[in-house]
């Protein structure tokens, strides 16, 4: 049986996995994604990642028959290349732009509706990174041949073929208008068209791994290189390939990332809270972000491990203990609250209560994210939070009229990326293990949620026609 190698570039870790054509994980290895402070700025160590990746790929190829390799990554990775090499290291999105650059970018970025998201902190947008590079290193940008998204950089390094791709451009790059399927005006006004190669589908085989890499690392000949995909869209693709539609997917970890397919794409209204992403076909997806993992950690403290007890949640509800945002510096859902999180009412006194309060809080954040996405028929939860069965149970209890399912399998992004290799040949749904949350009895939860919404500013400004 032929298998797929998936290179998954996360903010904290890099993982290489081997999967079947149905997205079933067989083996994975990982390493830390260490950032270098500079010069010229905070950036991931692309050379170290490449050396580790090719070494591990050679090892895995001795145990598995690998037919294809595909890369996926978090958003906001842009690579400026030319002459067969990386000209400038990717700009880590947590670099801080100067005030002058921020003002200039605000003038050039374009409208909220066109961009698909508001201007986010740091260097979250590839367009902002490009403006920074051409401002500080104009000669280097002038000699560059391509500006590539993260997954497409690795496809280019392996195959020497440059491509762009819609899920990555659609991940708040501020280069691409997802709904109108065209580049934003900033691309033409800055002359960046020459740097953006033709758009290819995420599943397209661009070519094979370069012969020099095959020889140097002892790789089998003929391993195909796929174009690659944004990590959140890869996870959403996994559920699409399982036959799900009219679904809101909430993936949890450092970030709560919500994506929802919509019945009438032309009606998708972008706001400060609701973003616009893209699926593998370029169709608009409603999107939302919240820094759930850091919020959870701030509340749980050293009680973050293990599972919460429903009895602890019940005591917190009865006593009126209420966590209010935001405990991190990301306040898009609740503007103006960054770093101002507080606990009203009786304070939690035991580790169990601290964990229960943190879990209740992220369930309320999830409920808010679902409000932003709109009323899809099914909610699917996955990621780190679902390891505690009380989390999906709380989300389901907060939305009793909506079907809620959850998936405890890890590696959803890698599974979705692996499925790309059989995109054109699959003749049935891909397997996925979806479960129904347990029923819980929490008197007063609905009233508590109503009071929490009122305390956090009431209903969010979302469109009602989605």
GROMACS .gro file of C-alpha atoms in nm:
model
  466
    1UNK     CA    1   0.000   0.000   0.000
    2UNK     CA    2   0.127   0.348  -0.087
    3UNK     CA    3   0.136   0.612   0.183
    4UNK     CA    4   0.150   0.991   0.219
    5UNK     CA    5   0.412   1.190   0.412
    6UNK     CA    6   0.273   1.504   0.575
    7UNK     CA    7   0.497   1.787   0.693
    8UNK     CA    8   0.298   1.990   0.947
    9UNK     CA    9   0.459   2.323   1.044
   10UNK     CA   10   0.303   2.452   1.365
   11UNK     CA   11   0.394   2.761   1.562
   12UNK     CA   12   0.554   2.554   1.840
   13UNK     CA   13   0.631   2.217   1.685
   14UNK     CA   14   0.707   2.059   1.348
   15UNK     CA   15   0.568   1.715   1.279
   16UNK     CA   16   0.628   1.463   1.002
   17UNK     CA   17   0.364   1.192   0.973
   18UNK     CA   18   0.301   0.892   0.752
   19UNK     CA   19  -0.065   0.828   0.669
   20UNK     CA   20  -0.272   0.605   0.450
   21UNK     CA   21  -0.466   0.748   0.157
   22UNK     CA   22  -0.770   0.755   0.389
   23UNK     CA   23  -0.591   0.984   0.633
   24UNK     CA   24  -0.520   0.719   0.898
   25UNK     CA   25  -0.200   0.799   1.085
   26UNK     CA   26   0.063   0.525   1.092
   27UNK     CA   27   0.367   0.693   1.242
   28UNK     CA   28   0.476   1.043   1.346
   29UNK     CA   29   0.793   1.216   1.458
   30UNK     CA   30   0.824   1.573   1.580
   31UNK     CA   31   1.067   1.842   1.683
   32UNK     CA   32   1.044   2.190   1.826
   33UNK     CA   33   1.000   2.486   1.593
   34UNK     CA   34   1.271   2.701   1.744
   35UNK     CA   35   1.266   3.073   1.668
   36UNK     CA   36   1.581   3.270   1.606
   37UNK     CA   37   1.588   3.620   1.753
   38UNK     CA   38   1.776   3.764   1.455
   39UNK     CA   39   1.925   3.918   1.267
   40UNK     CA   40   1.731   4.039   1.082
   41UNK     CA   41   1.419   3.975   1.298
   42UNK     CA   42   1.244   3.700   1.493
   43UNK     CA   43   1.204   3.406   1.253
   44UNK     CA   44   1.173   3.028   1.234
   45UNK     CA   45   1.491   2.838   1.148
   46UNK     CA   46   1.399   2.715   0.799
   47UNK     CA   47   1.740   2.554   0.744
   48UNK     CA   48   1.712   2.348   1.064
   49UNK     CA   49   1.358   2.241   0.977
   50UNK     CA   50   1.469   2.133   0.630
   51UNK     CA   51   1.763   1.930   0.758
   52UNK     CA   52   1.548   1.756   1.019
   53UNK     CA   53   1.262   1.695   0.774
   54UNK     CA   54   1.472   1.540   0.498
   55UNK     CA   55   1.665   1.325   0.745
   56UNK     CA   56   1.342   1.194   0.897
   57UNK     CA   57   1.179   1.148   0.557
   58UNK     CA   58   1.469   0.924   0.456
   59UNK     CA   59   1.429   0.719   0.774
   60UNK     CA   60   1.054   0.681   0.731
   61UNK     CA   61   1.089   0.591   0.363
   62UNK     CA   62   1.284   0.282   0.469
   63UNK     CA   63   0.979   0.158   0.660
   64UNK     CA   64   0.693   0.285   0.442
   65UNK     CA   65   0.623   0.303   0.071
   66UNK     CA   66   0.573   0.677   0.024
   67UNK     CA   67   0.391   0.790  -0.289
   68UNK     CA   68   0.348   1.160  -0.211
   69UNK     CA   69   0.453   1.433   0.030
   70UNK     CA   70   0.244   1.736   0.125
   71UNK     CA   71   0.307   2.032   0.356
   72UNK     CA   72   0.061   2.218   0.574
   73UNK     CA   73   0.125   2.508   0.809
   74UNK     CA   74  -0.029   2.771   1.028
   75UNK     CA   75  -0.111   3.098   0.853
   76UNK     CA   76   0.113   3.400   0.830
   77UNK     CA   77   0.423   3.228   0.691
   78UNK     CA   78   0.559   3.402   0.385
   79UNK     CA   79   0.881   3.310   0.207
   80UNK     CA   80   1.070   3.538  -0.032
   81UNK     CA   81   1.278   3.326  -0.269
   82UNK     CA   82   1.501   3.366  -0.572
   83UNK     CA   83   1.795   3.196  -0.738
   84UNK     CA   84   1.692   2.863  -0.589
   85UNK     CA   85   1.725   2.985  -0.229
   86UNK     CA   86   1.541   3.157   0.053
   87UNK     CA   87   1.633   3.525   0.029
   88UNK     CA   88   1.480   3.641   0.357
   89UNK     CA   89   1.371   3.422   0.648
   90UNK     CA   90   0.996   3.402   0.713
   91UNK     CA   91   0.878   3.685   0.939
   92UNK     CA   92   0.738   3.540   1.261
   93UNK     CA   93   0.395   3.692   1.318
   94UNK     CA   94   0.480   3.794   1.675
   95UNK     CA   95   0.737   4.050   1.557
   96UNK     CA   96   0.620   4.402   1.634
   97UNK     CA   97   0.596   4.642   1.338
   98UNK     CA   98   0.702   5.002   1.379
   99UNK     CA   99   0.434   5.267   1.423
  100UNK     CA  100   0.528   5.416   1.087
  101UNK     CA  101   0.485   5.082   0.910
  102UNK     CA  102   0.155   5.019   1.088
  103UNK     CA  103   0.020   5.356   0.979
  104UNK     CA  104   0.134   5.299   0.621
  105UNK     CA  105  -0.017   4.952   0.613
  106UNK     CA  106  -0.349   5.080   0.745
  107UNK     CA  107  -0.359   5.323   0.452
  108UNK     CA  108  -0.288   5.051   0.194
  109UNK     CA  109  -0.454   4.737   0.325
  110UNK     CA  110  -0.800   4.786   0.181
  111UNK     CA  111  -1.151   4.749   0.317
  112UNK     CA  112  -1.257   4.498   0.579
  113UNK     CA  113  -1.492   4.333   0.331
  114UNK     CA  114  -1.217   4.286   0.073
  115UNK     CA  115  -0.948   4.171   0.317
  116UNK     CA  116  -1.168   3.915   0.491
  117UNK     CA  117  -1.043   4.021   0.834
  118UNK     CA  118  -0.953   4.331   1.032
  119UNK     CA  119  -0.588   4.429   1.068
  120UNK     CA  120  -0.452   4.196   1.334
  121UNK     CA  121  -0.157   4.255   1.569
  122UNK     CA  122   0.203   4.193   1.471
  123UNK     CA  123   0.273   4.050   1.127
  124UNK     CA  124  -0.031   3.826   1.098
  125UNK     CA  125  -0.083   3.926   0.733
  126UNK     CA  126   0.149   3.825   0.449
  127UNK     CA  127   0.078   4.160   0.281
  128UNK     CA  128   0.208   4.342   0.587
  129UNK     CA  129   0.519   4.125   0.582
  130UNK     CA  130   0.579   4.212   0.216
  131UNK     CA  131   0.543   4.583   0.286
  132UNK     CA  132   0.796   4.547   0.568
  133UNK     CA  133   1.043   4.358   0.349
  134UNK     CA  134   1.027   4.599   0.057
  135UNK     CA  135   1.056   4.896   0.294
  136UNK     CA  136   1.364   4.765   0.475
  137UNK     CA  137   1.529   4.548   0.207
  138UNK     CA  138   1.417   4.690  -0.130
  139UNK     CA  139   1.715   4.549  -0.322
  140UNK     CA  140   1.644   4.197  -0.200
  141UNK     CA  141   1.277   4.222  -0.293
  142UNK     CA  142   1.376   4.354  -0.636
  143UNK     CA  143   1.586   4.043  -0.705
  144UNK     CA  144   1.324   3.800  -0.568
  145UNK     CA  145   1.139   3.565  -0.801
  146UNK     CA  146   0.852   3.451  -0.579
  147UNK     CA  147   0.672   3.520  -0.254
  148UNK     CA  148   0.531   3.188  -0.134
  149UNK     CA  149   0.293   3.079   0.139
  150UNK     CA  150   0.434   2.839   0.399
  151UNK     CA  151   0.317   2.506   0.248
  152UNK     CA  152   0.404   2.621  -0.102
  153UNK     CA  153   0.756   2.715   0.010
  154UNK     CA  154   0.818   2.355   0.114
  155UNK     CA  155   0.663   2.229  -0.211
  156UNK     CA  156   0.903   2.458  -0.399
  157UNK     CA  157   1.204   2.345  -0.195
  158UNK     CA  158   1.123   1.983  -0.276
  159UNK     CA  159   1.016   2.014  -0.639
  160UNK     CA  160   1.162   2.348  -0.760
  161UNK     CA  161   0.812   2.437  -0.884
  162UNK     CA  162   0.648   2.753  -0.749
  163UNK     CA  163   0.273   2.781  -0.691
  164UNK     CA  164   0.016   2.974  -0.492
  165UNK     CA  165  -0.292   2.817  -0.330
  166UNK     CA  166  -0.631   2.953  -0.225
  167UNK     CA  167  -0.664   2.820   0.132
  168UNK     CA  168  -0.335   2.980   0.225
  169UNK     CA  169  -0.404   3.304   0.042
  170UNK     CA  170  -0.747   3.299   0.208
  171UNK     CA  171  -0.605   3.270   0.560
  172UNK     CA  172  -0.605   3.644   0.632
  173UNK     CA  173  -0.307   3.707   0.402
  174UNK     CA  174  -0.465   4.041   0.294
  175UNK     CA  175  -0.349   3.950  -0.056
  176UNK     CA  176  -0.660   3.764  -0.173
  177UNK     CA  177  -1.032   3.843  -0.180
  178UNK     CA  178  -1.189   3.501  -0.117
  179UNK     CA  179  -1.545   3.595  -0.208
  180UNK     CA  180  -1.449   3.757  -0.538
  181UNK     CA  181  -1.165   3.513  -0.613
  182UNK     CA  182  -0.914   3.781  -0.703
  183UNK     CA  183  -0.613   3.959  -0.563
  184UNK     CA  184  -0.666   4.269  -0.351
  185UNK     CA  185  -0.578   4.612  -0.492
  186UNK     CA  186  -0.261   4.630  -0.278
  187UNK     CA  187  -0.108   4.358  -0.498
  188UNK     CA  188  -0.134   4.566  -0.816
  189UNK     CA  189  -0.054   4.896  -0.646
  190UNK     CA  190   0.273   4.758  -0.504
  191UNK     CA  191   0.366   4.558  -0.816
  192UNK     CA  192   0.359   4.227  -0.632
  193UNK     CA  193   0.189   4.031  -0.914
  194UNK     CA  194   0.527   3.919  -1.047
  195UNK     CA  195   0.608   3.756  -0.712
  196UNK     CA  196   0.287   3.554  -0.684
  197UNK     CA  197   0.304   3.236  -0.897
  198UNK     CA  198  -0.001   3.074  -1.059
  199UNK     CA  199  -0.267   2.937  -0.825
  200UNK     CA  200  -0.289   2.557  -0.814
  201UNK     CA  201  -0.529   2.331  -0.623
  202UNK     CA  202  -0.403   2.207  -0.286
  203UNK     CA  203  -0.410   1.849  -0.416
  204UNK     CA  204  -0.220   1.917  -0.740
  205UNK     CA  205   0.101   1.718  -0.791
  206UNK     CA  206   0.350   1.986  -0.887
  207UNK     CA  207   0.626   1.739  -0.966
  208UNK     CA  208   0.858   1.491  -0.797
  209UNK     CA  209   1.122   1.547  -0.530
  210UNK     CA  210   1.431   1.695  -0.691
  211UNK     CA  211   1.695   1.440  -0.800
  212UNK     CA  212   1.970   1.612  -0.598
  213UNK     CA  213   1.763   1.577  -0.278
  214UNK     CA  214   1.685   1.216  -0.363
  215UNK     CA  215   2.056   1.136  -0.396
  216UNK     CA  216   2.169   1.339  -0.096
  217UNK     CA  217   1.915   1.194   0.148
  218UNK     CA  218   1.872   0.844   0.011
  219UNK     CA  219   1.509   0.896  -0.085
  220UNK     CA  220   1.312   0.677  -0.326
  221UNK     CA  221   1.273   0.827  -0.671
  222UNK     CA  222   0.938   0.953  -0.794
  223UNK     CA  223   0.778   1.074  -0.468
  224UNK     CA  224   0.519   1.327  -0.580
  225UNK     CA  225   0.504   1.673  -0.423
  226UNK     CA  226   0.156   1.818  -0.365
  227UNK     CA  227   0.087   2.193  -0.364
  228UNK     CA  228  -0.010   2.201   0.007
  229UNK     CA  229  -0.275   2.358   0.228
  230UNK     CA  230  -0.343   2.588   0.525
  231UNK     CA  231  -0.370   2.385   0.844
  232UNK     CA  232  -0.722   2.487   0.950
  233UNK     CA  233  -0.859   2.433   0.601
  234UNK     CA  234  -0.691   2.091   0.596
  235UNK     CA  235  -0.873   1.995   0.914
  236UNK     CA  236  -1.203   2.122   0.770
  237UNK     CA  237  -1.136   1.925   0.450
  238UNK     CA  238  -1.110   1.612   0.661
  239UNK     CA  239  -1.474   1.649   0.766
  240UNK     CA  240  -1.587   1.752   0.420
  241UNK     CA  241  -1.435   1.430   0.285
  242UNK     CA  242  -1.622   1.238   0.554
  243UNK     CA  243  -1.945   1.361   0.394
  244UNK     CA  244  -2.034   1.637   0.640
  245UNK     CA  245  -2.189   1.963   0.526
  246UNK     CA  246  -2.374   2.249   0.694
  247UNK     CA  247  -2.116   2.218   0.971
  248UNK     CA  248  -1.929   2.448   1.209
  249UNK     CA  249  -1.592   2.308   1.311
  250UNK     CA  250  -1.431   2.427   1.634
  251UNK     CA  251  -1.069   2.317   1.672
  252UNK     CA  252  -0.912   2.382   2.009
  253UNK     CA  253  -0.557   2.434   2.129
  254UNK     CA  254  -0.352   2.749   2.180
  255UNK     CA  255  -0.615   2.901   1.952
  256UNK     CA  256  -0.982   2.822   1.923
  257UNK     CA  257  -1.022   2.820   1.545
  258UNK     CA  258  -1.376   2.813   1.411
  259UNK     CA  259  -1.472   2.752   1.048
  260UNK     CA  260  -1.822   2.716   0.908
  261UNK     CA  261  -1.952   2.639   0.562
  262UNK     CA  262  -2.234   2.865   0.460
  263UNK     CA  263  -2.543   2.811   0.250
  264UNK     CA  264  -2.527   3.141   0.062
  265UNK     CA  265  -2.162   3.248   0.019
  266UNK     CA  266  -2.258   3.584  -0.129
  267UNK     CA  267  -2.426   3.671   0.201
  268UNK     CA  268  -2.113   3.622   0.414
  269UNK     CA  269  -2.070   3.947   0.605
  270UNK     CA  270  -1.719   4.007   0.739
  271UNK     CA  271  -1.695   4.190   1.072
  272UNK     CA  272  -1.433   4.261   1.338
  273UNK     CA  273  -1.520   3.917   1.479
  274UNK     CA  274  -1.625   3.714   1.173
  275UNK     CA  275  -1.348   3.640   0.926
  276UNK     CA  276  -1.355   3.493   0.577
  277UNK     CA  277  -1.143   3.188   0.500
  278UNK     CA  278  -1.144   2.946   0.206
  279UNK     CA  279  -1.192   2.573   0.159
  280UNK     CA  280  -0.988   2.368  -0.089
  281UNK     CA  281  -1.218   2.467  -0.376
  282UNK     CA  282  -1.186   2.837  -0.291
  283UNK     CA  283  -1.537   2.857  -0.147
  284UNK     CA  284  -1.577   3.108   0.139
  285UNK     CA  285  -1.585   2.979   0.494
  286UNK     CA  286  -1.695   3.188   0.789
  287UNK     CA  287  -1.409   3.204   1.039
  288UNK     CA  288  -1.342   3.312   1.396
  289UNK     CA  289  -1.039   3.310   1.627
  290UNK     CA  290  -1.000   3.319   2.005
  291UNK     CA  291  -0.688   3.249   2.210
  292UNK     CA  292  -0.858   2.975   2.407
  293UNK     CA  293  -0.552   2.780   2.519
  294UNK     CA  294  -0.385   3.076   2.685
  295UNK     CA  295  -0.713   3.186   2.841
  296UNK     CA  296  -0.763   2.835   2.981
  297UNK     CA  297  -0.407   2.822   3.120
  298UNK     CA  298  -0.445   3.160   3.289
  299UNK     CA  299  -0.753   3.042   3.476
  300UNK     CA  300  -0.652   2.683   3.548
  301UNK     CA  301  -0.294   2.751   3.651
  302UNK     CA  302  -0.130   2.433   3.780
  303UNK     CA  303  -0.469   2.257   3.774
  304UNK     CA  304  -0.470   2.242   3.395
  305UNK     CA  305  -0.405   1.868   3.365
  306UNK     CA  306  -0.666   1.598   3.410
  307UNK     CA  307  -1.043   1.620   3.380
  308UNK     CA  308  -1.299   1.843   3.545
  309UNK     CA  309  -1.586   1.729   3.766
  310UNK     CA  310  -1.940   1.831   3.681
  311UNK     CA  311  -2.006   1.878   4.055
  312UNK     CA  312  -1.740   2.152   4.065
  313UNK     CA  313  -1.908   2.326   3.772
  314UNK     CA  314  -2.244   2.302   3.950
  315UNK     CA  315  -2.099   2.469   4.263
  316UNK     CA  316  -1.950   2.750   4.055
  317UNK     CA  317  -2.282   2.811   3.882
  318UNK     CA  318  -2.475   2.808   4.209
  319UNK     CA  319  -2.231   3.050   4.372
  320UNK     CA  320  -2.230   3.290   4.077
  321UNK     CA  321  -1.854   3.265   4.016
  322UNK     CA  322  -1.805   3.421   3.672
  323UNK     CA  323  -1.485   3.461   3.466
  324UNK     CA  324  -1.496   3.763   3.238
  325UNK     CA  325  -1.263   3.833   2.941
  326UNK     CA  326  -0.989   3.861   2.847
  327UNK     CA  327  -0.707   3.678   3.022
  328UNK     CA  328  -0.478   3.695   2.718
  329UNK     CA  329  -0.371   3.982   2.493
  330UNK     CA  330  -0.605   3.869   2.213
  331UNK     CA  331  -0.942   4.041   2.248
  332UNK     CA  332  -1.101   4.025   1.902
  333UNK     CA  333  -1.419   3.866   2.040
  334UNK     CA  334  -1.441   4.126   2.318
  335UNK     CA  335  -1.263   4.442   2.198
  336UNK     CA  336  -1.087   4.647   2.462
  337UNK     CA  337  -1.060   4.367   2.718
  338UNK     CA  338  -0.704   4.245   2.649
  339UNK     CA  339  -0.531   4.160   2.975
  340UNK     CA  340  -0.831   4.273   3.179
  341UNK     CA  341  -0.974   3.931   3.262
  342UNK     CA  342  -1.122   3.895   3.608
  343UNK     CA  343  -1.329   3.656   3.818
  344UNK     CA  344  -1.645   3.803   3.967
  345UNK     CA  345  -1.809   3.639   4.264
  346UNK     CA  346  -1.661   3.375   4.498
  347UNK     CA  347  -1.313   3.274   4.391
  348UNK     CA  348  -1.235   2.907   4.315
  349UNK     CA  349  -1.068   2.751   4.618
  350UNK     CA  350  -0.952   2.409   4.498
  351UNK     CA  351  -0.758   2.280   4.196
  352UNK     CA  352  -1.076   2.104   4.081
  353UNK     CA  353  -1.273   2.428   4.089
  354UNK     CA  354  -0.999   2.616   3.902
  355UNK     CA  355  -0.998   2.358   3.625
  356UNK     CA  356  -1.378   2.349   3.615
  357UNK     CA  357  -1.393   2.728   3.590
  358UNK     CA  358  -1.139   2.730   3.308
  359UNK     CA  359  -1.334   2.464   3.120
  360UNK     CA  360  -1.663   2.648   3.171
  361UNK     CA  361  -1.501   2.967   3.043
  362UNK     CA  362  -1.367   2.811   2.721
  363UNK     CA  363  -1.705   2.645   2.664
  364UNK     CA  364  -1.861   2.992   2.682
  365UNK     CA  365  -1.594   3.122   2.442
  366UNK     CA  366  -1.682   2.836   2.208
  367UNK     CA  367  -2.050   2.924   2.232
  368UNK     CA  368  -1.960   3.283   2.138
  369UNK     CA  369  -1.754   3.160   1.843
  370UNK     CA  370  -2.053   2.959   1.721
  371UNK     CA  371  -2.269   3.271   1.743
  372UNK     CA  372  -2.016   3.448   1.521
  373UNK     CA  373  -2.005   3.168   1.266
  374UNK     CA  374  -2.382   3.150   1.229
  375UNK     CA  375  -2.639   2.872   1.249
  376UNK     CA  376  -2.497   2.568   1.075
  377UNK     CA  377  -2.686   2.249   1.151
  378UNK     CA  378  -2.403   2.055   1.317
  379UNK     CA  379  -2.119   2.151   1.548
  380UNK     CA  380  -1.802   1.940   1.543
  381UNK     CA  381  -1.543   1.984   1.819
  382UNK     CA  382  -1.187   1.858   1.813
  383UNK     CA  383  -0.841   1.938   1.946
  384UNK     CA  384  -0.692   1.943   2.293
  385UNK     CA  385  -1.001   2.052   2.490
  386UNK     CA  386  -1.208   1.748   2.388
  387UNK     CA  387  -0.973   1.525   2.585
  388UNK     CA  388  -1.185   1.635   2.881
  389UNK     CA  389  -1.532   1.487   2.812
  390UNK     CA  390  -1.693   1.768   3.010
  391UNK     CA  391  -1.594   2.024   2.743
  392UNK     CA  392  -1.810   1.883   2.458
  393UNK     CA  393  -2.082   1.813   2.713
  394UNK     CA  394  -2.086   2.178   2.823
  395UNK     CA  395  -2.091   2.307   2.464
  396UNK     CA  396  -2.379   2.074   2.381
  397UNK     CA  397  -2.567   2.186   2.695
  398UNK     CA  398  -2.520   2.551   2.600
  399UNK     CA  399  -2.675   2.485   2.256
  400UNK     CA  400  -2.940   2.215   2.323
  401UNK     CA  401  -3.120   2.266   1.991
  402UNK     CA  402  -2.811   2.206   1.781
  403UNK     CA  403  -2.647   1.871   1.708
  404UNK     CA  404  -2.300   1.853   1.864
  405UNK     CA  405  -2.037   1.590   1.784
  406UNK     CA  406  -1.674   1.559   1.885
  407UNK     CA  407  -1.364   1.379   1.769
  408UNK     CA  408  -1.085   1.277   2.009
  409UNK     CA  409  -0.844   1.171   1.735
  410UNK     CA  410  -0.532   1.383   1.720
  411UNK     CA  411  -0.360   1.485   1.398
  412UNK     CA  412  -0.671   1.620   1.226
  413UNK     CA  413  -0.468   1.864   1.018
  414UNK     CA  414  -0.228   1.592   0.903
  415UNK     CA  415  -0.517   1.357   0.825
  416UNK     CA  416  -0.687   1.620   0.612
  417UNK     CA  417  -0.365   1.702   0.431
  418UNK     CA  418  -0.302   1.332   0.362
  419UNK     CA  419  -0.649   1.298   0.206
  420UNK     CA  420  -0.543   1.543  -0.065
  421UNK     CA  421  -0.335   1.268  -0.226
  422UNK     CA  422  -0.651   1.073  -0.312
  423UNK     CA  423  -0.871   1.374  -0.388
  424UNK     CA  424  -0.932   1.274  -0.750
  425UNK     CA  425  -0.967   0.901  -0.688
  426UNK     CA  426  -1.171   0.868  -0.366
  427UNK     CA  427  -1.508   0.704  -0.431
  428UNK     CA  428  -1.656   0.710  -0.081
  429UNK     CA  429  -1.649   0.901   0.250
  430UNK     CA  430  -1.321   0.908   0.440
  431UNK     CA  431  -1.344   0.752   0.787
  432UNK     CA  432  -1.368   0.976   1.092
  433UNK     CA  433  -1.462   0.880   1.449
  434UNK     CA  434  -1.735   1.121   1.561
  435UNK     CA  435  -1.895   1.082   1.902
  436UNK     CA  436  -2.192   1.231   2.087
  437UNK     CA  437  -2.125   1.421   2.412
  438UNK     CA  438  -2.250   1.279   2.739
  439UNK     CA  439  -2.564   1.427   2.890
  440UNK     CA  440  -2.510   1.647   3.194
  441UNK     CA  441  -2.755   1.798   3.438
  442UNK     CA  442  -2.656   2.153   3.530
  443UNK     CA  443  -2.951   2.353   3.665
  444UNK     CA  444  -2.908   2.724   3.605
  445UNK     CA  445  -2.661   2.689   3.315
  446UNK     CA  446  -2.885   2.867   3.064
  447UNK     CA  447  -2.951   3.157   3.301
  448UNK     CA  448  -2.579   3.177   3.387
  449UNK     CA  449  -2.487   3.190   3.016
  450UNK     CA  450  -2.738   3.470   2.960
  451UNK     CA  451  -2.589   3.672   3.245
  452UNK     CA  452  -2.236   3.604   3.117
  453UNK     CA  453  -2.329   3.729   2.769
  454UNK     CA  454  -2.478   4.041   2.920
  455UNK     CA  455  -2.165   4.101   3.133
  456UNK     CA  456  -1.937   4.059   2.831
  457UNK     CA  457  -2.125   4.311   2.621
  458UNK     CA  458  -2.435   4.134   2.497
  459UNK     CA  459  -2.490   4.000   2.150
  460UNK     CA  460  -2.208   4.028   1.899
  461UNK     CA  461  -2.269   4.230   1.582
  462UNK     CA  462  -2.321   3.939   1.342
  463UNK     CA  463  -2.535   3.912   1.034
  464UNK     CA  464  -2.864   3.725   1.072
  465UNK     CA  465  -2.892   3.595   0.716
  466UNK     CA  466  -2.618   3.331   0.728
   0.00000   0.00000   0.00000
